[in-house]
Amino acid sequence: MPSDLAALWGPAGAGNRPPRVLGLFAHPDDEVFCVGGTIARCAAAGATTAIVSLTRGEAGQIRDATAATRRTLGAVRAAELARAGDALGVDHVTCLDLGDGRLGKQPLTEVAATARAVIASFRPDVVVTFGPDGATGHPDHAMSCLATAEAIRTTADPPRLLHARFPVQEQLLLDVLVAWLTSHDERFTGTAEFGHALKLIADGCSMLGVAADHFDVEWFPAGSSIIEQGEFGTELFCILSGSADILAEGADGHVHDLATVGPGCFVGEDEIATRCPRKAHVVAREDVTCLVLSPGRADPSAGRDAGGAGTEPAGTERFAVDVHAALDHKVAALAAHRTQYALGADLLPRTLLESLFATEHFTVAQPAHAAPAEESHEHAVL
Ligand SMILES: [Zn+2]
């Protein structure tokens, strides 16, 4: 095992046999953000790996209407999970059916019994799940954490338990995108698909707190100004629909038509890079919608420390895993979840993917209490 994965195994080390790593989550796609790169690296290094989703994700959104319907979503997402597992090189992928959106309301003992059966059958050395607040506050995520902890508490010879953590990041996607856009000699020309992928990623990042941008979608009726020449602005606009003219006004009042831009194109990046007033007007040719990125979080409570810094006991051990080496696998796994992340694996800039996905953070859960004797026999009896 590479030495930087040693933090995963803890003081006991990985032992003599190939180590076994289990990711146990609430929904298909949770695994990508929580442990995707790390489990891919473990698999590549010879570990035996498994991912289990407690539900089929049938209550989730359908971001690509061609990929599923409300009736088919559960089956489609179970198949997406299998493909994501393949992309990550995971050995065993299981999608259970405890009820998306209802998991958090089920009795802890029942969900814990399922988690205990999963652990008893795979016999992992390490289990990764959500932290107590479920990263996004989703009750199903929180239940997957509680049930896993309860299962481990009542398992003899328990595995090491890790929580995926999403620390508040101060980085701005805006800065990453501006650096990338201004590194091109020619203006970047995107597509509506690119704009959609960027918006989905921006939504996800906003929810997990991995970027400190304020994201908004704004509408500009035909003929209105998206940007006015001479103003100072810190917003970056990605056109999602419609088209706009870039018009430079000379000192004599003459207006030069510099370019027309459409879906997936950006405006405003140059002046953010140079910190100069806007050099041109950008005017909507027809009704235009834009994804607008600006510094500052939309909601100060978003992006809270999902590792639960406020509730963690003092001395809680944390570590991070660099997953650059597995980034392609992780992005391919994300793209496998087509109903949730309608993006091609090579659609978004590499620098953006690296800034968002190349580090995974974990908290070591406090050791479980010793299992009472009668409970420790439970799965032997079953
Ligand atoms: Zn989820």
mmCIF file of C-alpha atoms and ligand atoms in Angstrom:
data_model
loop_
_atom_site.group_PDB
_atom_site.id
_atom_site.type_symbol
_atom_site.label_atom_id
_atom_site.label_comp_id
_atom_site.label_asym_id
_atom_site.label_seq_id
_atom_site.Cartn_x
_atom_site.Cartn_y
_atom_site.Cartn_z
ATOM 1 C CA MET A 1 0.000 0.000 0.000
ATOM 2 C CA PRO A 2 1.315 3.492 -0.774
ATOM 3 C CA SER A 3 2.476 5.152 2.432
ATOM 4 C CA ASP A 4 -0.008 8.014 2.264
ATOM 5 C CA LEU A 5 -2.844 5.495 2.476
ATOM 6 C CA ALA A 6 -1.468 4.346 5.840
ATOM 7 C CA ALA A 7 -3.679 6.901 7.592
ATOM 8 C CA LEU A 8 -6.620 4.880 6.343
ATOM 9 C CA TRP A 9 -5.586 1.743 8.209
ATOM 10 C CA GLY A 10 -4.510 3.458 11.397
ATOM 11 C CA PRO A 11 -2.115 2.187 14.037
ATOM 12 C CA ALA A 12 -2.951 -1.481 13.464
ATOM 13 C CA GLY A 13 -1.777 -1.264 9.860
ATOM 14 C CA ALA A 14 -3.266 -3.195 6.999
ATOM 15 C CA GLY A 15 -2.246 -6.622 8.281
ATOM 16 C CA ASN A 16 -0.883 -9.470 6.185
ATOM 17 C CA ARG A 17 -3.799 -10.110 3.848
ATOM 18 C CA PRO A 18 -4.931 -7.540 1.261
ATOM 19 C CA PRO A 19 -6.861 -4.916 3.230
ATOM 20 C CA ARG A 20 -10.607 -4.656 2.770
ATOM 21 C CA VAL A 21 -12.349 -1.300 2.407
ATOM 22 C CA LEU A 22 -16.100 -0.769 2.474
ATOM 23 C CA GLY A 23 -17.923 2.432 1.542
ATOM 24 C CA LEU A 24 -21.430 2.364 3.053
ATOM 25 C CA PHE A 25 -23.730 5.210 2.002
ATOM 26 C CA ALA A 26 -27.360 6.203 1.562
ATOM 27 C CA HIS A 27 -27.657 6.809 -2.196
ATOM 28 C CA PRO A 28 -26.008 5.905 -5.479
ATOM 29 C CA ASP A 29 -23.512 8.795 -6.173
ATOM 30 C CA ASP A 30 -22.712 9.443 -2.467
ATOM 31 C CA GLU A 31 -19.675 7.201 -2.908
ATOM 32 C CA VAL A 32 -18.076 9.429 -5.551
ATOM 33 C CA PHE A 33 -17.855 12.549 -3.417
ATOM 34 C CA CYS A 34 -17.131 10.794 -0.134
ATOM 35 C CA VAL A 35 -14.500 8.239 -1.050
ATOM 36 C CA GLY A 36 -14.356 7.834 -4.865
ATOM 37 C CA GLY A 37 -10.707 8.700 -5.398
ATOM 38 C CA THR A 38 -9.514 7.021 -2.211
ATOM 39 C CA ILE A 39 -11.283 3.735 -2.864
ATOM 40 C CA ALA A 40 -10.006 3.766 -6.470
ATOM 41 C CA ARG A 41 -6.465 4.232 -5.153
ATOM 42 C CA CYS A 42 -6.982 1.414 -2.614
ATOM 43 C CA ALA A 43 -8.293 -0.865 -5.368
ATOM 44 C CA ALA A 44 -5.364 -0.003 -7.649
ATOM 45 C CA ALA A 45 -2.975 -0.808 -4.783
ATOM 46 C CA GLY A 46 -4.444 -4.289 -4.290
ATOM 47 C CA ALA A 47 -7.092 -3.777 -1.606
ATOM 48 C CA THR A 48 -10.389 -5.637 -1.809
ATOM 49 C CA THR A 49 -13.108 -3.020 -2.056
ATOM 50 C CA ALA A 50 -16.868 -2.778 -1.785
ATOM 51 C CA ILE A 51 -19.492 -0.061 -2.095
ATOM 52 C CA VAL A 52 -22.980 -0.466 -0.689
ATOM 53 C CA SER A 53 -25.828 1.975 -1.156
ATOM 54 C CA LEU A 54 -28.661 1.496 1.320
ATOM 55 C CA THR A 55 -31.215 2.825 -1.184
ATOM 56 C CA ARG A 56 -31.713 2.978 -4.939
ATOM 57 C CA GLY A 57 -31.954 6.767 -5.008
ATOM 58 C CA GLU A 58 -35.424 6.684 -6.529
ATOM 59 C CA ALA A 59 -36.502 9.925 -4.844
ATOM 60 C CA GLY A 60 -33.626 11.883 -6.367
ATOM 61 C CA GLN A 61 -33.725 14.467 -9.104
ATOM 62 C CA ILE A 62 -33.657 13.575 -12.791
ATOM 63 C CA ARG A 63 -31.173 15.981 -14.324
ATOM 64 C CA ASP A 64 -31.242 14.313 -17.739
ATOM 65 C CA ALA A 65 -34.796 13.504 -18.781
ATOM 66 C CA THR A 66 -33.539 11.103 -21.457
ATOM 67 C CA ALA A 67 -31.797 8.978 -18.807
ATOM 68 C CA ALA A 68 -34.736 7.982 -16.591
ATOM 69 C CA THR A 69 -38.335 8.575 -15.618
ATOM 70 C CA ARG A 70 -39.763 8.725 -12.096
ATOM 71 C CA ARG A 71 -40.826 5.081 -12.501
ATOM 72 C CA THR A 72 -37.459 3.863 -13.757
ATOM 73 C CA LEU A 73 -35.171 6.069 -11.665
ATOM 74 C CA GLY A 74 -34.434 3.495 -8.938
ATOM 75 C CA ALA A 75 -33.401 0.791 -11.402
ATOM 76 C CA VAL A 76 -31.460 3.257 -13.545
ATOM 77 C CA ARG A 77 -29.543 4.588 -10.535
ATOM 78 C CA ALA A 78 -28.744 1.065 -9.332
ATOM 79 C CA ALA A 79 -27.234 0.405 -12.782
ATOM 80 C CA GLU A 80 -25.389 3.749 -12.630
ATOM 81 C CA LEU A 81 -23.903 2.715 -9.287
ATOM 82 C CA ALA A 82 -22.617 -0.508 -10.846
ATOM 83 C CA ARG A 83 -20.993 1.459 -13.683
ATOM 84 C CA ALA A 84 -19.495 3.953 -11.239
ATOM 85 C CA GLY A 85 -18.073 1.032 -9.243
ATOM 86 C CA ASP A 86 -16.493 -0.317 -12.433
ATOM 87 C CA ALA A 87 -14.999 3.097 -13.175
ATOM 88 C CA LEU A 88 -13.453 3.148 -9.695
ATOM 89 C CA GLY A 89 -12.183 -0.439 -9.946
ATOM 90 C CA VAL A 90 -14.318 -1.510 -6.982
ATOM 91 C CA ASP A 91 -14.703 -5.291 -6.534
ATOM 92 C CA HIS A 92 -18.200 -5.534 -5.063
ATOM 93 C CA VAL A 93 -21.077 -3.110 -5.623
ATOM 94 C CA THR A 94 -24.420 -3.620 -3.921
ATOM 95 C CA CYS A 95 -27.517 -1.466 -4.157
ATOM 96 C CA LEU A 96 -30.051 -2.225 -1.423
ATOM 97 C CA ASP A 97 -33.607 -0.921 -1.392
ATOM 98 C CA LEU A 98 -34.422 0.526 2.024
ATOM 99 C CA GLY A 99 -36.327 3.464 0.556
ATOM 100 C CA ASP A 100 -34.793 6.731 -0.652
ATOM 101 C CA GLY A 101 -36.104 9.662 1.339
ATOM 102 C CA ARG A 102 -37.477 7.321 3.996
ATOM 103 C CA LEU A 103 -34.216 5.918 5.345
ATOM 104 C CA GLY A 104 -33.866 8.702 7.879
ATOM 105 C CA LYS A 105 -37.330 7.937 9.308
ATOM 106 C CA GLN A 106 -36.775 4.227 9.841
ATOM 107 C CA PRO A 107 -35.936 2.814 13.260
ATOM 108 C CA LEU A 108 -32.201 2.983 13.851
ATOM 109 C CA THR A 109 -32.113 -0.634 15.010
ATOM 110 C CA GLU A 110 -33.550 -1.836 11.677
ATOM 111 C CA VAL A 111 -31.151 0.119 9.480
ATOM 112 C CA ALA A 112 -28.284 -0.835 11.794
ATOM 113 C CA ALA A 113 -29.235 -4.516 11.422
ATOM 114 C CA THR A 114 -28.863 -4.165 7.647
ATOM 115 C CA ALA A 115 -25.538 -2.362 8.040
ATOM 116 C CA ARG A 116 -24.388 -5.071 10.475
ATOM 117 C CA ALA A 117 -25.272 -7.793 7.943
ATOM 118 C CA VAL A 118 -23.300 -5.946 5.245
ATOM 119 C CA ILE A 119 -20.293 -5.664 7.542
ATOM 120 C CA ALA A 120 -20.577 -9.291 8.671
ATOM 121 C CA SER A 121 -20.614 -10.525 5.109
ATOM 122 C CA PHE A 122 -17.779 -8.357 3.706
ATOM 123 C CA ARG A 123 -15.650 -8.262 6.901
ATOM 124 C CA PRO A 124 -13.931 -4.939 6.124
ATOM 125 C CA ASP A 125 -10.861 -3.564 7.894
ATOM 126 C CA VAL A 126 -12.079 -0.032 7.232
ATOM 127 C CA VAL A 127 -15.588 1.333 6.740
ATOM 128 C CA VAL A 128 -16.185 4.809 5.318
ATOM 129 C CA THR A 129 -19.528 6.555 5.662
ATOM 130 C CA PHE A 130 -20.921 10.054 6.158
ATOM 131 C CA GLY A 131 -20.239 12.176 9.201
ATOM 132 C CA PRO A 132 -23.051 12.662 11.733
ATOM 133 C CA ASP A 133 -24.561 15.665 9.944
ATOM 134 C CA GLY A 134 -24.648 13.852 6.616
ATOM 135 C CA ALA A 135 -22.553 16.422 4.709
ATOM 136 C CA THR A 136 -25.561 18.126 3.127
ATOM 137 C CA GLY A 137 -27.889 17.681 6.085
ATOM 138 C CA HIS A 138 -29.889 14.999 4.223
ATOM 139 C CA PRO A 139 -31.587 12.781 6.856
ATOM 140 C CA ASP A 140 -30.790 9.634 4.818
ATOM 141 C CA HIS A 141 -27.092 10.525 4.919
ATOM 142 C CA ALA A 142 -27.221 11.114 8.663
ATOM 143 C CA MET A 143 -29.016 7.774 9.140
ATOM 144 C CA SER A 144 -26.344 5.941 7.134
ATOM 145 C CA CYS A 145 -23.793 7.357 9.571
ATOM 146 C CA LEU A 146 -25.774 6.502 12.714
ATOM 147 C CA ALA A 147 -26.679 3.027 11.510
ATOM 148 C CA THR A 148 -23.086 2.240 10.534
ATOM 149 C CA ALA A 149 -21.803 3.406 13.909
ATOM 150 C CA GLU A 150 -24.451 1.377 15.700
ATOM 151 C CA ALA A 151 -23.659 -1.694 13.586
ATOM 152 C CA ILE A 152 -19.967 -1.388 14.360
ATOM 153 C CA ARG A 153 -20.645 -0.802 18.046
ATOM 154 C CA THR A 154 -22.383 -4.148 18.210
ATOM 155 C CA THR A 155 -19.911 -6.063 16.026
ATOM 156 C CA ALA A 156 -17.228 -8.205 17.593
ATOM 157 C CA ASP A 157 -13.722 -7.300 16.355
ATOM 158 C CA PRO A 158 -15.059 -4.109 14.777
ATOM 159 C CA PRO A 159 -13.491 -2.466 11.716
ATOM 160 C CA ARG A 160 -12.006 1.015 11.793
ATOM 161 C CA LEU A 161 -14.686 3.629 11.082
ATOM 162 C CA LEU A 162 -14.017 6.764 9.032
ATOM 163 C CA HIS A 163 -16.336 9.643 8.253
ATOM 164 C CA ALA A 164 -16.097 11.530 4.970
ATOM 165 C CA ARG A 165 -15.570 15.186 5.773
ATOM 166 C CA PHE A 166 -16.219 18.269 3.663
ATOM 167 C CA PRO A 167 -14.301 21.143 5.207
ATOM 168 C CA VAL A 168 -15.261 24.669 4.261
ATOM 169 C CA GLN A 169 -13.047 25.754 1.375
ATOM 170 C CA GLU A 170 -12.181 29.338 0.645
ATOM 171 C CA GLN A 171 -11.268 28.691 -2.990
ATOM 172 C CA LEU A 172 -13.347 30.314 -5.708
ATOM 173 C CA LEU A 173 -14.343 28.411 -8.832
ATOM 174 C CA LEU A 174 -14.445 31.883 -10.318
ATOM 175 C CA ASP A 175 -10.658 32.227 -9.932
ATOM 176 C CA VAL A 176 -9.996 28.757 -11.321
ATOM 177 C CA LEU A 177 -12.210 29.449 -14.331
ATOM 178 C CA VAL A 178 -10.754 32.925 -14.983
ATOM 179 C CA ALA A 179 -7.188 31.536 -14.910
ATOM 180 C CA TRP A 180 -8.224 28.783 -17.290
ATOM 181 C CA LEU A 181 -10.179 31.045 -19.660
ATOM 182 C CA THR A 182 -7.430 33.663 -19.903
ATOM 183 C CA SER A 183 -4.810 30.997 -20.630
ATOM 184 C CA HIS A 184 -6.410 30.445 -24.052
ATOM 185 C CA ASP A 185 -5.267 32.536 -27.036
ATOM 186 C CA GLU A 186 -8.717 32.252 -28.573
ATOM 187 C CA ARG A 187 -11.989 32.904 -26.742
ATOM 188 C CA PHE A 188 -13.283 29.609 -25.307
ATOM 189 C CA THR A 189 -16.403 28.435 -27.106
ATOM 190 C CA GLY A 190 -18.567 26.089 -25.066
ATOM 191 C CA THR A 191 -21.892 24.420 -25.658
ATOM 192 C CA ALA A 192 -25.196 24.229 -23.811
ATOM 193 C CA GLU A 193 -24.032 20.828 -22.499
ATOM 194 C CA PHE A 194 -20.928 22.487 -21.041
ATOM 195 C CA GLY A 195 -23.090 25.173 -19.386
ATOM 196 C CA HIS A 196 -25.379 22.523 -17.908
ATOM 197 C CA ALA A 197 -22.437 20.498 -16.571
ATOM 198 C CA LEU A 198 -20.918 23.600 -14.996
ATOM 199 C CA LYS A 199 -24.213 24.515 -13.365
ATOM 200 C CA LEU A 200 -24.668 21.011 -11.917
ATOM 201 C CA ILE A 201 -21.129 21.027 -10.562
ATOM 202 C CA ALA A 202 -21.647 24.526 -9.143
ATOM 203 C CA ASP A 203 -24.828 23.351 -7.376
ATOM 204 C CA GLY A 204 -23.011 20.324 -5.921
ATOM 205 C CA CYS A 205 -20.043 22.387 -4.783
ATOM 206 C CA SER A 206 -22.266 24.964 -3.206
ATOM 207 C CA MET A 207 -24.076 22.268 -1.225
ATOM 208 C CA LEU A 208 -20.874 20.617 -0.016
ATOM 209 C CA GLY A 209 -19.064 23.881 0.677
ATOM 210 C CA VAL A 210 -16.061 23.008 -1.483
ATOM 211 C CA ALA A 211 -16.188 26.394 -3.212
ATOM 212 C CA ALA A 212 -16.822 29.825 -1.722
ATOM 213 C CA ASP A 213 -18.572 31.333 -4.730
ATOM 214 C CA HIS A 214 -22.061 32.750 -4.827
ATOM 215 C CA PHE A 215 -23.865 31.036 -7.721
ATOM 216 C CA ASP A 216 -26.940 32.500 -9.308
ATOM 217 C CA VAL A 217 -28.920 32.055 -12.502
ATOM 218 C CA GLU A 218 -30.021 35.379 -13.960
ATOM 219 C CA TRP A 219 -32.307 36.234 -16.849
ATOM 220 C CA PHE A 220 -31.656 39.097 -19.260
ATOM 221 C CA PRO A 221 -34.453 40.010 -21.688
ATOM 222 C CA ALA A 222 -33.513 40.727 -25.309
ATOM 223 C CA GLY A 223 -31.792 44.100 -25.660
ATOM 224 C CA SER A 224 -30.776 44.417 -22.023
ATOM 225 C CA SER A 225 -27.176 44.769 -20.840
ATOM 226 C CA ILE A 226 -25.482 41.836 -19.173
ATOM 227 C CA ILE A 227 -22.312 43.903 -18.746
ATOM 228 C CA GLU A 228 -21.866 47.630 -19.274
ATOM 229 C CA GLN A 229 -18.604 49.037 -20.569
ATOM 230 C CA GLY A 230 -16.695 51.085 -17.982
ATOM 231 C CA GLU A 231 -18.234 49.502 -14.898
ATOM 232 C CA PHE A 232 -16.199 47.536 -12.408
ATOM 233 C CA GLY A 233 -17.434 44.054 -11.751
ATOM 234 C CA THR A 234 -16.357 40.882 -10.054
ATOM 235 C CA GLU A 235 -18.932 38.586 -11.660
ATOM 236 C CA LEU A 236 -18.175 35.952 -14.251
ATOM 237 C CA PHE A 237 -21.053 35.039 -16.574
ATOM 238 C CA CYS A 238 -21.476 31.703 -18.314
ATOM 239 C CA ILE A 239 -24.266 31.896 -20.892
ATOM 240 C CA LEU A 240 -26.708 29.012 -20.466
ATOM 241 C CA SER A 241 -29.205 29.949 -23.183
ATOM 242 C CA GLY A 242 -29.610 32.640 -25.808
ATOM 243 C CA SER A 243 -26.846 34.729 -27.320
ATOM 244 C CA ALA A 244 -25.248 38.102 -26.683
ATOM 245 C CA ASP A 245 -23.235 40.683 -28.613
ATOM 246 C CA ILE A 246 -19.934 41.989 -27.294
ATOM 247 C CA LEU A 247 -19.837 45.655 -28.305
ATOM 248 C CA ALA A 248 -16.908 48.017 -27.698
ATOM 249 C CA GLU A 249 -17.731 51.711 -27.640
ATOM 250 C CA GLY A 250 -14.950 54.004 -28.897
ATOM 251 C CA ALA A 251 -14.149 57.503 -27.546
ATOM 252 C CA ASP A 252 -16.057 58.912 -30.554
ATOM 253 C CA GLY A 253 -19.146 56.950 -29.552
ATOM 254 C CA HIS A 254 -18.751 54.520 -32.419
ATOM 255 C CA VAL A 255 -19.693 50.980 -31.441
ATOM 256 C CA HIS A 256 -17.654 48.040 -32.744
ATOM 257 C CA ASP A 257 -19.248 44.634 -32.834
ATOM 258 C CA LEU A 258 -16.484 42.380 -31.495
ATOM 259 C CA ALA A 259 -18.194 39.008 -31.230
ATOM 260 C CA THR A 260 -21.411 37.130 -30.663
ATOM 261 C CA VAL A 261 -21.394 34.532 -27.919
ATOM 262 C CA GLY A 262 -23.830 31.742 -27.122
ATOM 263 C CA PRO A 263 -24.470 28.875 -24.690
ATOM 264 C CA GLY A 264 -21.395 27.629 -22.830
ATOM 265 C CA CYS A 265 -19.411 30.834 -23.538
ATOM 266 C CA PHE A 266 -18.162 33.151 -20.796
ATOM 267 C CA VAL A 267 -18.116 36.913 -20.560
ATOM 268 C CA GLY A 268 -16.385 39.090 -18.006
ATOM 269 C CA GLU A 269 -13.257 37.038 -17.377
ATOM 270 C CA ASP A 270 -10.642 39.446 -18.791
ATOM 271 C CA GLU A 271 -11.503 42.330 -16.484
ATOM 272 C CA ILE A 272 -11.550 40.038 -13.446
ATOM 273 C CA ALA A 273 -8.052 38.875 -14.385
ATOM 274 C CA THR A 274 -6.750 42.424 -14.975
ATOM 275 C CA ARG A 275 -8.906 44.156 -12.332
ATOM 276 C CA CYS A 276 -9.774 46.820 -14.927
ATOM 277 C CA PRO A 277 -13.135 48.350 -15.805
ATOM 278 C CA ARG A 278 -15.228 46.380 -18.304
ATOM 279 C CA LYS A 279 -13.816 46.937 -21.800
ATOM 280 C CA ALA A 280 -17.051 46.339 -23.694
ATOM 281 C CA HIS A 281 -20.796 46.116 -23.425
ATOM 282 C CA VAL A 282 -22.391 42.680 -23.503
ATOM 283 C CA VAL A 283 -25.978 42.947 -24.708
ATOM 284 C CA ALA A 284 -28.554 40.164 -24.944
ATOM 285 C CA ARG A 285 -29.518 39.531 -28.613
ATOM 286 C CA GLU A 286 -32.491 37.515 -27.465
ATOM 287 C CA ASP A 287 -33.560 36.508 -23.985
ATOM 288 C CA VAL A 288 -30.452 35.207 -22.241
ATOM 289 C CA THR A 289 -29.942 33.196 -19.077
ATOM 290 C CA CYS A 290 -26.548 33.141 -17.421
ATOM 291 C CA LEU A 291 -24.909 31.258 -14.593
ATOM 292 C CA VAL A 292 -23.347 34.086 -12.592
ATOM 293 C CA LEU A 293 -20.390 33.389 -10.317
ATOM 294 C CA SER A 294 -19.302 35.992 -7.807
ATOM 295 C CA PRO A 295 -17.145 35.946 -4.667
ATOM 296 C CA GLY A 296 -18.949 35.157 -1.427
ATOM 297 C CA ARG A 297 -21.235 32.363 -0.339
ATOM 298 C CA ALA A 298 -24.943 32.616 -1.025
ATOM 299 C CA ASP A 299 -25.760 31.360 2.418
ATOM 300 C CA PRO A 300 -23.314 31.647 5.291
ATOM 301 C CA SER A 301 -24.660 28.398 6.725
ATOM 302 C CA ALA A 302 -23.890 26.557 3.461
ATOM 303 C CA GLY A 303 -20.562 24.885 3.420
ATOM 304 C CA ARG A 304 -20.473 24.514 7.141
ATOM 305 C CA ASP A 305 -17.852 22.099 8.308
ATOM 306 C CA ALA A 306 -19.656 18.911 7.472
ATOM 307 C CA GLY A 307 -17.160 16.946 9.498
ATOM 308 C CA GLY A 308 -19.057 18.363 12.421
ATOM 309 C CA ALA A 309 -16.214 20.360 13.905
ATOM 310 C CA GLY A 310 -18.569 21.818 16.460
ATOM 311 C CA THR A 311 -19.666 18.425 17.693
ATOM 312 C CA GLU A 312 -16.433 16.476 17.385
ATOM 313 C CA PRO A 313 -14.682 15.627 20.618
ATOM 314 C CA ALA A 314 -11.356 17.393 21.177
ATOM 315 C CA GLY A 315 -8.429 15.520 19.683
ATOM 316 C CA THR A 316 -10.462 13.988 16.861
ATOM 317 C CA GLU A 317 -8.061 12.684 14.236
ATOM 318 C CA ARG A 318 -8.439 13.981 10.687
ATOM 319 C CA PHE A 319 -6.495 13.282 7.535
ATOM 320 C CA ALA A 320 -6.677 13.922 3.808
ATOM 321 C CA VAL A 321 -5.885 11.697 0.845
ATOM 322 C CA ASP A 322 -4.455 13.104 -2.390
ATOM 323 C CA VAL A 323 -6.424 11.464 -5.186
ATOM 324 C CA HIS A 324 -4.871 13.178 -8.229
ATOM 325 C CA ALA A 325 -3.726 9.724 -9.354
ATOM 326 C CA ALA A 326 -7.329 8.498 -9.388
ATOM 327 C CA LEU A 327 -8.962 11.686 -10.679
ATOM 328 C CA ASP A 328 -9.850 10.243 -14.093
ATOM 329 C CA HIS A 329 -11.552 7.279 -12.419
ATOM 330 C CA LYS A 330 -13.435 9.562 -10.049
ATOM 331 C CA VAL A 331 -14.685 11.824 -12.836
ATOM 332 C CA ALA A 332 -15.673 8.778 -14.919
ATOM 333 C CA ALA A 333 -17.632 7.514 -11.901
ATOM 334 C CA LEU A 334 -19.354 10.880 -11.568
ATOM 335 C CA ALA A 335 -20.254 10.807 -15.264
ATOM 336 C CA ALA A 336 -21.642 7.275 -14.792
ATOM 337 C CA HIS A 337 -24.316 8.863 -12.580
ATOM 338 C CA ARG A 338 -25.913 10.382 -15.668
ATOM 339 C CA THR A 339 -29.263 11.074 -14.001
ATOM 340 C CA GLN A 340 -27.497 13.237 -11.390
ATOM 341 C CA TYR A 341 -24.462 14.637 -13.209
ATOM 342 C CA ALA A 342 -25.233 15.027 -16.880
ATOM 343 C CA LEU A 343 -21.653 15.607 -17.923
ATOM 344 C CA GLY A 344 -19.139 14.024 -20.235
ATOM 345 C CA ALA A 345 -15.996 12.930 -18.426
ATOM 346 C CA ASP A 346 -13.796 15.290 -20.497
ATOM 347 C CA LEU A 347 -16.189 18.225 -20.653
ATOM 348 C CA LEU A 348 -14.903 20.357 -17.791
ATOM 349 C CA PRO A 349 -11.421 21.861 -17.480
ATOM 350 C CA ARG A 350 -8.842 19.707 -15.725
ATOM 351 C CA THR A 351 -7.820 22.528 -13.380
ATOM 352 C CA LEU A 352 -11.424 22.861 -12.233
ATOM 353 C CA LEU A 353 -11.761 19.124 -11.588
ATOM 354 C CA GLU A 354 -8.465 19.104 -9.687
ATOM 355 C CA SER A 355 -9.480 22.004 -7.479
ATOM 356 C CA LEU A 356 -12.802 20.339 -6.625
ATOM 357 C CA PHE A 357 -12.128 16.624 -6.519
ATOM 358 C CA ALA A 358 -8.426 15.878 -6.018
ATOM 359 C CA THR A 359 -8.406 15.808 -2.207
ATOM 360 C CA GLU A 360 -10.662 13.720 0.019
ATOM 361 C CA HIS A 361 -10.963 14.418 3.738
ATOM 362 C CA PHE A 362 -11.753 12.023 6.551
ATOM 363 C CA THR A 363 -12.330 11.988 10.267
ATOM 364 C CA VAL A 364 -11.478 8.945 12.356
ATOM 365 C CA ALA A 365 -14.568 8.040 14.354
ATOM 366 C CA GLN A 366 -14.026 7.552 18.055
ATOM 367 C CA PRO A 367 -13.532 3.864 18.884
ATOM 368 C CA ALA A 368 -16.823 2.108 19.400
ATOM 369 C CA HIS A 369 -17.758 0.901 22.847
ATOM 370 C CA ALA A 370 -17.077 -2.763 23.380
ATOM 371 C CA ALA A 371 -20.027 -4.825 22.295
ATOM 372 C CA PRO A 372 -21.999 -6.380 25.127
ATOM 373 C CA ALA A 373 -21.399 -10.113 25.240
ATOM 374 C CA GLU A 374 -24.911 -11.133 24.279
ATOM 375 C CA GLU A 375 -24.975 -8.751 21.335
ATOM 376 C CA SER A 376 -21.547 -9.780 20.106
ATOM 377 C CA HIS A 377 -22.957 -13.203 19.326
ATOM 378 C CA GLU A 378 -25.795 -11.747 17.347
ATOM 379 C CA HIS A 379 -24.680 -12.436 13.819
ATOM 380 C CA ALA A 380 -23.121 -15.781 14.791
ATOM 381 C CA VAL A 381 -26.572 -16.825 16.002
ATOM 382 C CA LEU A 382 -28.226 -15.384 12.904
HETATM 383 ZN ZN ZN B 1 -27.013 11.211 -1.149
#
